[in-house]
Every structure is written in C-alpha cells, then in structure tokens.
C-alpha cells in the first residue's frame, strides 16, 4: 500500500497539534506496511526512516524559509536570486502547483490530505493520477475563527474539496457534525476517527522539574493550573483568565501558567493585568522538550477552555504527564475521555467553581488522575491506524494495491 | 539688569533586567547580568554612553569652566549610574569629579535608584534620598541643597516634603497649564511651604537644544549659540532661564555630527558678551532672586510627553500591576536583613523598568519614539515579573510567608 500524504507541518517544525497528529498516524501506519511519502510545503531535515518526507517547492524556488510558525509568511528564495515573501493563501497555491508537478513521476494507491491548506493540492493530484482522495479534517474554518464564519476564501476551498472528495475523515463527531452543518456534506461520506496519544513520549519525564520557582511555591501551599497551546481566539483563554480571577479571590494561593504563543499573547498579558491578577499568572511563551513536558507535570490541573476544539490532544498529554484535566464540552476529546471535568467554554463561573474545587482538594485531583490514566491507557495510535487502513482498502479495487 | 542661565543636566542609567525567564526564577538571581552583546547588557551600554557622551561632554565642560570663570552648571547623577561608572567606566566617573572639583558644578539631590518611591512608600523614598546624599558626599565632597524627583515628577506634597527636609529649592516642569499667564523665567515659591523655592524648566528653550537641535525640518535649524543668546537677550522680562535636560542630549540624543558640541562650546562666550548676563547654579539663583509668586500644583506634573504626567510609567495595567506587586514586598524585603535582596528589590524600583512597559507609543506603531532595549513592552513586563517571582522565592527561602 502506497500513500501520498499531503500535510502542512511535522514536528519539530510544527506550531500545534496538526503536525503531531500527522506524525503519529503516519508512524502507526508505517508499522502496518504502508509506504508513505509525506509532502511538506517547506524543507526541513527529517531524521526518521518510517516514511519519506519531500519538500514541495514552487518552480524555480531554491529555498523556502519558514518563520517560527507554520502559519506565517514564508520567504521563497529563487534560483535567479530574487526573494519573495508569500502569505498563507499564496503558499497554499504554490504548494498545489508544486504537488501537481511532483506526482507526475510517482506511483501511489491513495491520496490522504490533511486540512484545507493541502485540499487543492489533493484535488490536483487526483486529477493527474486518478486514485482515491481522502480528506482528513482536523479543523474547519469555523473552528479556527472561534465560532465566526472566518475567511470566505478558505470556506470556498473547504466546501468544494469536501464535496469532491472520495471520503472524509473527521477527528471527532463534533467535527463531523460541523462539516455537515457548514458544508452540507452527506453524513455517510464522513468517518469519525479519533486521534490518540503516543505512550512512549510519557516515559521521558525526570524528577527535576524545570519550574523550580513553581515547585518552591507548591511547597508553600500553592497550587498550579496550566494551559498549554496556541494563544488564538479558538482556544478561549480570555474566559480562563476571567475564571482565574474568581479562583484567586477564593484561593489566593493559586498560580496560572500559560504556556504558548500566538496572536492573543499581548492581549492576554494586558487582560491579566487589567483583571489585577498579574502576580498569579505566568506567561512563558512557546516551549518545547523538557520545559514543555514539565509545564504539564508541575501543574495540579490542566485546563483547556477552547471555544471550539475539533479534537484537542493536549488534555491527553497532560494526563500522560500526571495531571488531570478540565476541558470544554465543545471539544472532540470530550468524546473519548470520561474521567475529567467538563464545562461549557462560555460558563466562566462554572469553570471557576471546578478549578477552585480541584486546587482546594488534592483528593479530587488525585482521583481524577488515577481514573483518567486508566482511560488513556486504552487509547492508541495503532487502533487509529487500523481504522484508516480499513478505509483505504474500501476505496482501492481488490488487488490494485502494490 | 541681571540675568542668568541655569543649566541643569540629568545623568542616569538603570540596571536593565536581562531576558530573565520563569525557568531562571528560583535558580539564579542574576536579573541584571545579561550576556555580552545582549541589548540589555548594562556594562556594554554604560561603556558606550561613557565614550559617546560622558567623556567628550565632560572634556568640553571642563574646558568651558577653565576658560570662563563665570560659567557654572548643575547636575544630578543617580546612584545607579554612579555605581556602574565606578565599576565599568572609572575614567568617566573621574571626569565628573574633575568638574565638581572646580567648585562651580552643583550636584542636585534625588533618589539613589531613580525610583517613583515618593508615590508608593515615603519611608523607602527617604531611605533612597539619604543613600544618594551619602554617595554624593563620598564621591564629590558636597551635600546637595536642591531636590529633584525622578522624571521631575512634582506636586504640592513633594514641595511640602522637600521644605520640611530642609532643601532650599526643588525643580519642576514649567508647564503652561499650571503657570497660566506666568512664565518660567523667575524664581517661585510652592504653596503651603515656608522657605523652599521652586525652579521651573523653560521647556521651550530646553527642548530647542535637547530635542529639536539636530532636526533639519525645524524652521530654526541650524541653531547657533549667538542665535540662542539673542533669543534670551530679547526676552523682555526674566531673571533666570532654566535649561533642564538629560545629560545624554550631548552626544547620545543629539549626535556629535549635529554640531551640538560646538553649540555648547560657543554658548558661554556668546551669552557673556552682554553685561549683566551670567550663569548660576540652582542654589545661586535661589540665593540671588526673590520669589515673584506662589505656584500651586495639586496634580503630579512630570517632564515627559505632551501629557506631562506619569502615564508613560504608570499609564497601563501592566505598569501598575508590576509596581504595586513590587512595593507590596517592602516589609518582607526590609525585614529579611539580606542586603543583596534589598538592593535587587531597589534596583527593580528604577522608573525605567516601567517606562519599558509603556504601550501608548507601541500601539501607535511609533516604537522608535522611545528608548527601550526590549522587543516590545510585553517582554519587558514578563522579564520584570519573573524577577519579581524570584524575589518572592528568595523571601520564601528565608521563611517569609509569601
């Protein structure tokens, strides 16, 4: 089985969960004898050998330099020496043309494209090679726009591609419903395949936490509440800060750790100051590796207050690192996780109520964690890969796969 | 008719906080020790300013003092810059001492740490004023008689305090909305005081030199010493022209290439051409002229911006959160008896830290309008708050309840 995988990011050059999910599902598929060539819009060394990673450069481009985030402008350096900054829609088109050229000299059995940035490229590739096209929806424009309608250009791409696709994979029932509502796609065409977690990644925790200050404060009776993620409108962090003010009023020894960066970074810092809780809210910026892991580990509770979260892998990561979660009901992960606290993203006072309960009661915290951990152990990317493989086979004529 | 130029220069450098992260808090307490080449490296900055401004300016000032027995001036030099000169630019410190050794350079009193303590803790404010007096006595062998508050922040309370503390004069901005029909070119007395005199900055004439001098779009450009002396001679009624400015005007704000040093060189000669014209230090002008009126300033007036208030330092929530958090630690810090901790706490009181958090220009996109070693006001705030958290950690290590 040969799969042409079209994606926008892979770790470590990822800005969020999309890259992580692509990485793990490819890895799990590769263990089931699936040959994968993953086409990225930028060049980055990929050191593992479970799949081939190829950069799709626009014609004549020698180097494509990504900014810190996969969703910023990229700089294209051409062979004739001239340079050009290209925005996200422009990159998406450049990627489409580059993929169309690339596929001419390749053979594969199925095309699997992840999110709108790769959808046009997927359609072009199918046009050239006439093999099934599966679109994997990790989020739709409504999610990214925090419940607003978002960018009409993006909606047009999603609407067209989803109607033309041979099959659609949605990361949750929540996302499947949203696709049906927003784009009128028949429900039968959409398969829900939940994301999972990589259990191997949880082994790396060591005993010496990078947040020495927070550890010292915990010894003084403080409790720590953490959010890890991009600081964008979709993530609902203003409501977490408003809830934090209520929590701190009742439980002054509560510290909130906000790990991540994004377009709301400055706004959230000002909001915390405006709410008078700057002493209790710590902004770390974007973190990787040990400091990222220790952000979960140092906390007593992880809160994901997302306005809209098609799946939301971070609560699972948090549980893996030993910290239970409070998640918004408007999240896909809520469909696979029962042993956690759940709240409507807009219900600030209930959010505050639940956070206060945990920071004032270690017993509640520990009970949540023990049970959530058992649930987590039952999830695996292996099962996710089985579902995808079955889906590929449904669309490939018997005996056609190499 | 006797008329005097009262030239007063303010010398200051803060201890800038390096990129100090939450992972440093509780681990290392070196907030002010940025690596070599970093924009917040205090040694690099003080050496650069010494070379570009302090040394060449003092050389010219000393020449003027030697050539013109009538030439006199006043200066304020903060404790934080004196320490840094002692440590990293001792030749520049000696050049200041050479000036005061002539007996015609008067040092003005202020807070050692260039702080806004007057508005937050009278006890701490007085401690810093005393520290500064002792430092000036030790390095310059004189005891300041006239007071200036940080950023020239002045109100009736400050005048009342300075009067009771025994100062013969206090400096303030000659702001039109306060003066009304009156001009700044006289000696005044603050309301509700017994003995003290008030000297008001002539901001038009001062800013002609400090801000407009090198601006070729300014209709008066180029400004020559004889033109400037002519303006003063043509002013109908005046006893004293109070030219108050940052010392770094010479060589740093106005580069050497603007001709600022030539202007300085020729000013005494041009001014002294007319009989009755003189230079006076701040004490001398108070001794020589009777106050013409009483001035009432219930609101705080500073020498900054078009607003002439404290909004550049305390105008947004980040600034007020940071400064109140810091002063909330006062009792615990002072009771700790740990002089390193106390000194670090005082260095964080320097007003520049709060200025770097100012968003009023940043939001306008006019980030070049102010001097900051940080990328943006939020980075400044985060570094400061992390240092604050580390102070909290150090206090908790000493058994303080935090």
XYZ file of C-alpha atoms in Angstrom, chain A residues 11-367:
357
model
C 7.423 18.151 14.392
C 9.740 19.692 15.348
C 8.723 22.406 12.839
C 5.112 22.443 13.926
C 3.106 25.135 15.593
C 0.411 22.928 17.016
C -1.410 19.650 17.218
C -1.883 19.123 13.459
C 1.776 18.259 12.904
C 1.859 15.980 15.938
C -1.249 14.081 14.828
C 0.110 13.633 11.273
C 3.422 12.398 12.605
C 1.914 9.748 14.861
C -0.688 8.451 12.493
C 1.949 8.083 9.758
C 4.247 6.292 12.160
C 1.487 3.899 13.212
C 0.506 3.265 9.566
C 4.107 2.571 8.631
C 4.147 -0.294 11.134
C 1.330 -1.846 9.104
C 3.431 -1.972 5.924
C 2.125 1.257 4.485
C 4.645 3.145 2.311
C 4.224 6.842 2.918
C 5.639 9.818 1.095
C 4.813 12.953 3.065
C 4.849 16.214 1.085
C 5.566 19.353 3.134
C 5.500 22.954 1.863
C 8.938 23.678 3.308
C 12.267 21.967 3.516
C 13.266 20.517 6.882
C 15.534 17.631 7.772
C 13.503 14.593 8.838
C 15.693 12.163 10.681
C 13.458 9.111 10.984
C 13.066 6.479 8.310
C 9.476 5.245 8.693
C 8.433 7.450 5.779
C 9.873 9.664 3.049
C 9.480 13.383 3.564
C 9.662 15.620 0.495
C 9.512 19.388 0.209
C 7.206 20.761 -2.473
C 8.893 23.935 -3.646
C 7.349 26.235 -6.170
C 9.004 26.193 -9.594
C 12.416 27.792 -9.524
C 12.495 28.200 -5.770
C 15.770 27.143 -4.241
C 14.983 27.619 -0.571
C 11.781 28.187 1.345
C 12.351 29.690 4.746
C 9.604 29.283 7.274
C 9.139 31.682 10.153
C 8.742 30.398 13.692
C 5.172 29.401 12.993
C 3.963 27.260 10.114
C 1.164 29.766 9.526
C 3.211 32.927 8.997
C 4.582 34.248 5.757
C 7.338 32.211 4.163
C 10.303 33.575 2.312
C 10.898 31.995 -1.086
C 14.436 32.321 -2.407
C 14.573 31.664 -6.150
C 17.383 30.276 -8.263
C 17.846 33.599 -10.007
C 18.497 35.131 -6.592
C 15.298 37.091 -6.058
C 13.345 36.689 -2.854
C 9.667 36.878 -2.128
C 7.503 36.798 0.976
C 4.358 34.776 0.414
C 1.275 34.772 2.621
C -0.676 31.706 3.619
C -3.131 31.669 0.699
C -0.272 32.240 -1.746
C 1.693 29.385 -0.189
C -1.302 27.125 -0.473
C -1.449 27.797 -4.228
C 2.292 27.392 -4.671
C 2.044 24.073 -2.845
C -0.771 22.953 -5.136
C 1.278 23.605 -8.272
C 4.387 22.018 -6.823
C 2.478 18.886 -5.814
C 0.889 18.633 -9.260
C 4.388 18.505 -10.783
C 5.761 16.134 -8.175
C 3.084 13.451 -8.564
C 3.670 13.009 -12.297
C 6.772 10.949 -11.661
C 5.328 8.933 -8.754
C 3.007 5.975 -8.261
C 0.694 5.508 -5.287
C -2.656 3.940 -4.368
C -4.351 6.635 -2.348
C -4.017 10.332 -1.567
C -4.528 11.400 2.055
C -4.617 15.174 2.577
C -4.725 16.987 5.935
C -6.711 20.217 6.301
C -7.632 22.972 3.863
C -4.111 24.102 3.028
C -3.495 20.821 1.199
C -7.006 20.224 -0.205
C -6.495 21.889 -3.581
C -3.218 20.054 -3.969
C -5.098 16.823 -3.206
C -7.675 17.534 -5.897
C -4.952 18.312 -8.449
C -3.082 15.136 -7.576
C -6.212 13.051 -8.025
C -6.815 14.715 -11.367
C -3.342 13.711 -12.531
C -3.227 10.165 -11.129
C -6.872 9.135 -10.819
C -6.560 7.443 -7.411
C -8.917 7.884 -4.411
C -8.676 11.111 -2.423
C -9.276 11.031 1.325
C -9.528 14.375 3.089
C -8.678 14.375 6.776
C -10.346 17.205 8.671
C -8.514 18.238 11.834
C -10.427 21.519 11.922
C -12.683 23.580 9.704
C -12.647 27.313 9.207
C -15.404 27.854 11.785
C -13.193 26.286 14.470
C -10.188 28.409 13.641
C -12.312 31.555 13.568
C -13.527 30.889 17.113
C -17.125 30.232 16.050
C -17.300 33.058 13.472
C -17.627 32.268 9.795
C -13.968 33.028 9.078
C -12.215 33.637 5.775
C -14.562 33.162 2.767
C -11.648 32.070 0.547
C -10.873 29.267 2.963
C -14.535 28.302 3.241
C -14.762 28.061 -0.520
C -11.812 25.679 -0.650
C -13.290 23.552 2.134
C -16.778 23.476 0.618
C -15.552 22.488 -2.845
C -12.956 19.958 -1.771
C -15.180 18.234 0.786
C -17.918 17.752 -1.795
C -15.477 16.376 -4.368
C -13.530 14.088 -2.016
C -13.975 10.314 -2.187
C -14.087 10.058 1.586
C -13.711 12.362 4.563
C -12.134 11.587 7.926
C -13.233 13.782 10.832
C -11.276 13.791 14.080
C -14.478 13.779 16.161
C -18.241 13.515 15.996
C -18.232 17.228 16.813
C -16.236 17.919 13.652
C -18.391 15.591 11.576
C -21.495 17.475 12.664
C -19.828 20.798 11.865
C -18.920 19.609 8.350
C -22.499 18.535 7.743
C -23.877 21.822 9.082
C -21.473 24.178 7.348
C -20.976 22.423 4.025
C -23.983 20.131 3.537
C -21.828 17.034 3.016
C -23.796 13.761 3.339
C -23.193 12.133 6.713
C -22.425 8.735 5.154
C -19.352 10.115 3.470
C -17.743 11.156 6.757
C -15.960 8.717 9.022
C -15.071 9.664 12.602
C -11.535 8.547 13.531
C -10.355 9.908 16.859
C -6.781 10.947 17.463
C -4.760 9.236 20.148
C -1.600 9.720 22.204
C 1.913 8.428 21.932
C 2.528 6.477 25.113
C 6.294 6.360 24.509
C 6.534 10.136 24.905
C 5.420 9.938 28.531
C 8.468 7.975 29.598
C 10.815 10.931 29.252
C 9.802 12.772 32.427
C 12.543 13.244 35.005
C 12.246 14.170 38.654
C 13.947 17.573 38.451
C 11.208 19.879 37.176
C 12.358 22.926 35.171
C 9.939 25.192 37.061
C 11.970 25.467 40.238
C 10.020 28.550 41.336
C 6.656 26.832 40.949
C 7.897 23.781 42.839
C 9.010 26.023 45.701
C 5.662 27.777 45.738
C 3.825 24.446 45.767
C 5.802 23.548 48.873
C 4.404 26.785 50.341
C 0.861 25.550 49.722
C 0.319 26.994 46.245
C -1.455 25.020 43.520
C -0.773 25.389 39.805
C -3.263 25.469 36.935
C -1.833 25.207 33.433
C -2.878 25.747 29.842
C -0.584 24.676 27.029
C -1.434 25.690 23.491
C -1.512 28.369 20.874
C -2.872 31.674 22.137
C -5.532 32.142 19.498
C -9.205 33.044 19.597
C -10.154 29.387 19.080
C -8.602 28.446 22.412
C -10.880 30.551 24.630
C -8.201 31.797 27.016
C -9.877 35.095 27.963
C -12.537 33.021 29.723
C -9.861 31.091 31.615
C -8.347 34.368 32.854
C -11.759 35.660 33.909
C -12.325 32.401 35.781
C -8.822 32.726 37.255
C -9.779 35.986 38.891
C -12.691 34.250 40.634
C -10.466 31.367 41.685
C -7.724 33.627 43.062
C -10.307 35.583 45.027
C -11.324 32.368 46.814
C -7.999 30.521 46.728
C -5.272 33.187 46.627
C -2.501 30.594 46.546
C -3.322 29.553 43.004
C -0.917 30.223 40.151
C -1.889 30.049 36.487
C 0.740 29.023 33.982
C 0.042 29.993 30.363
C 2.414 28.180 28.006
C 2.388 29.103 24.331
C 2.425 31.960 21.903
C 0.042 33.302 19.321
C -1.824 36.369 18.170
C -3.556 36.837 21.543
C -0.298 36.858 23.517
C -0.127 40.604 24.156
C -3.874 40.883 24.632
C -3.892 38.156 27.295
C -0.999 39.736 29.202
C -2.910 43.005 29.259
C -6.119 41.243 30.254
C -4.420 39.562 33.231
C -3.027 42.936 34.295
C -6.444 44.541 33.833
C -8.075 41.855 35.970
C -5.494 42.581 38.678
C -4.098 39.039 38.692
C -0.658 39.531 37.103
C 1.091 38.284 40.226
C -0.669 34.935 39.819
C -0.490 34.492 36.046
C 2.806 33.468 34.471
C 3.317 33.659 30.718
C 6.188 31.501 29.478
C 5.911 31.893 25.711
C 6.333 28.863 23.434
C 8.165 25.896 24.979
C 9.498 22.610 23.685
C 11.037 19.454 25.089
C 11.647 19.204 28.801
C 10.186 22.602 29.567
C 7.055 21.719 27.607
C 6.661 18.395 29.421
C 7.384 19.932 32.789
C 4.644 22.513 32.204
C 2.114 19.692 32.437
C 3.944 17.845 35.164
C 4.276 20.790 37.535
C 0.554 21.522 37.454
C -2.303 20.256 39.594
C -4.871 20.792 36.866
C -4.747 21.302 33.114
C -7.498 23.490 31.672
C -8.478 23.511 28.010
C -11.175 26.214 27.737
C -11.429 26.056 23.929
C -14.319 27.770 22.192
C -14.013 25.142 19.506
C -11.680 22.178 19.536
C -12.223 19.562 16.809
C -10.167 17.114 18.814
C -7.707 18.590 21.320
C -4.807 16.324 22.131
C -3.284 18.346 24.980
C -5.571 17.051 27.793
C -4.429 13.525 26.904
C -0.813 14.634 27.013
C -1.441 16.275 30.355
C -2.915 13.106 31.815
C 0.046 11.190 30.429
C 2.368 13.501 32.340
C 0.366 13.035 35.538
C -2.033 15.989 35.612
C -5.814 15.653 35.280
C -7.830 17.897 33.004
C -10.781 20.261 32.869
C -11.954 20.524 29.270
C -14.622 22.451 27.432
C -17.621 20.463 26.279
C -17.030 21.983 22.853
C -14.132 19.614 22.152
C -13.728 16.336 20.295
C -11.533 14.849 23.004
C -14.562 15.023 25.279
C -15.927 12.093 23.220
C -13.095 9.773 24.256
C -12.404 10.988 27.804
C -14.909 10.471 30.622
C -12.745 10.925 33.738
C -12.204 14.633 33.554
C -14.093 17.776 34.446
C -16.197 19.305 31.677
C -17.605 22.760 31.296
C -19.178 24.916 28.593
C -16.468 27.257 27.328
C -18.643 30.304 27.990
C -19.552 29.353 31.559
C -16.880 31.307 33.432
C -18.404 30.882 36.868
C -18.733 27.104 36.496
C -15.158 26.974 35.217
C -14.057 28.914 38.306
C -16.125 26.636 40.509
C -14.483 23.483 39.177
C -10.943 24.882 39.222
C -11.429 26.054 42.807
C -12.664 22.611 43.805
C -9.510 20.958 42.462
C -6.997 23.421 43.878
C -8.633 23.127 47.276
C -8.851 19.371 47.284
C -5.863 17.186 46.444
C -8.073 14.121 46.855
C -10.276 15.182 43.975
C -7.196 15.918 41.883
C -5.671 12.513 42.566
C -8.874 10.570 41.978
